[in-house]
XYZ file of C-alpha atoms in Angstrom:
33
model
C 13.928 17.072 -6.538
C 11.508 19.995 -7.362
C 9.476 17.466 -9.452
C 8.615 15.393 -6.417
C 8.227 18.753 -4.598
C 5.548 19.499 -6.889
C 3.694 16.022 -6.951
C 3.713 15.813 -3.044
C 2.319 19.305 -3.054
C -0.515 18.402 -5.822
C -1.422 15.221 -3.952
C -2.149 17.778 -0.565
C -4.466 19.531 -3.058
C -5.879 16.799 -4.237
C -6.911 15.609 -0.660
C -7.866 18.752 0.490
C -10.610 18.806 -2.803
C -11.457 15.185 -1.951
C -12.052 16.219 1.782
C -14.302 19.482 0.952
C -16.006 17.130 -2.247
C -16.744 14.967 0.266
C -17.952 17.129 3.134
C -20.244 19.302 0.638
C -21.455 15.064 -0.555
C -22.417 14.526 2.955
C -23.910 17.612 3.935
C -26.007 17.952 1.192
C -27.228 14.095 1.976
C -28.257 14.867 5.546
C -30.105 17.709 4.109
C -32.048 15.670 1.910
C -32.765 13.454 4.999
């Protein structure tokens, strides 16, 4: 049980550093724009 505890909560990391890699991606972009 804890095991799965621990991958759900790395996935929610995961996604939250996806979501900020991708915000800082895009940002930058429109800057270069």
């Amino acid at each position: 049980m804890s095991k799965d505890n621990n991958k759900l909560i790395g996935n929610l990391n995961n996604d939250k550093k996806n979501d900020i890699n991708f915000k800082v991606k895009r940002y930058s972009n429109e800057l270069e724009l």
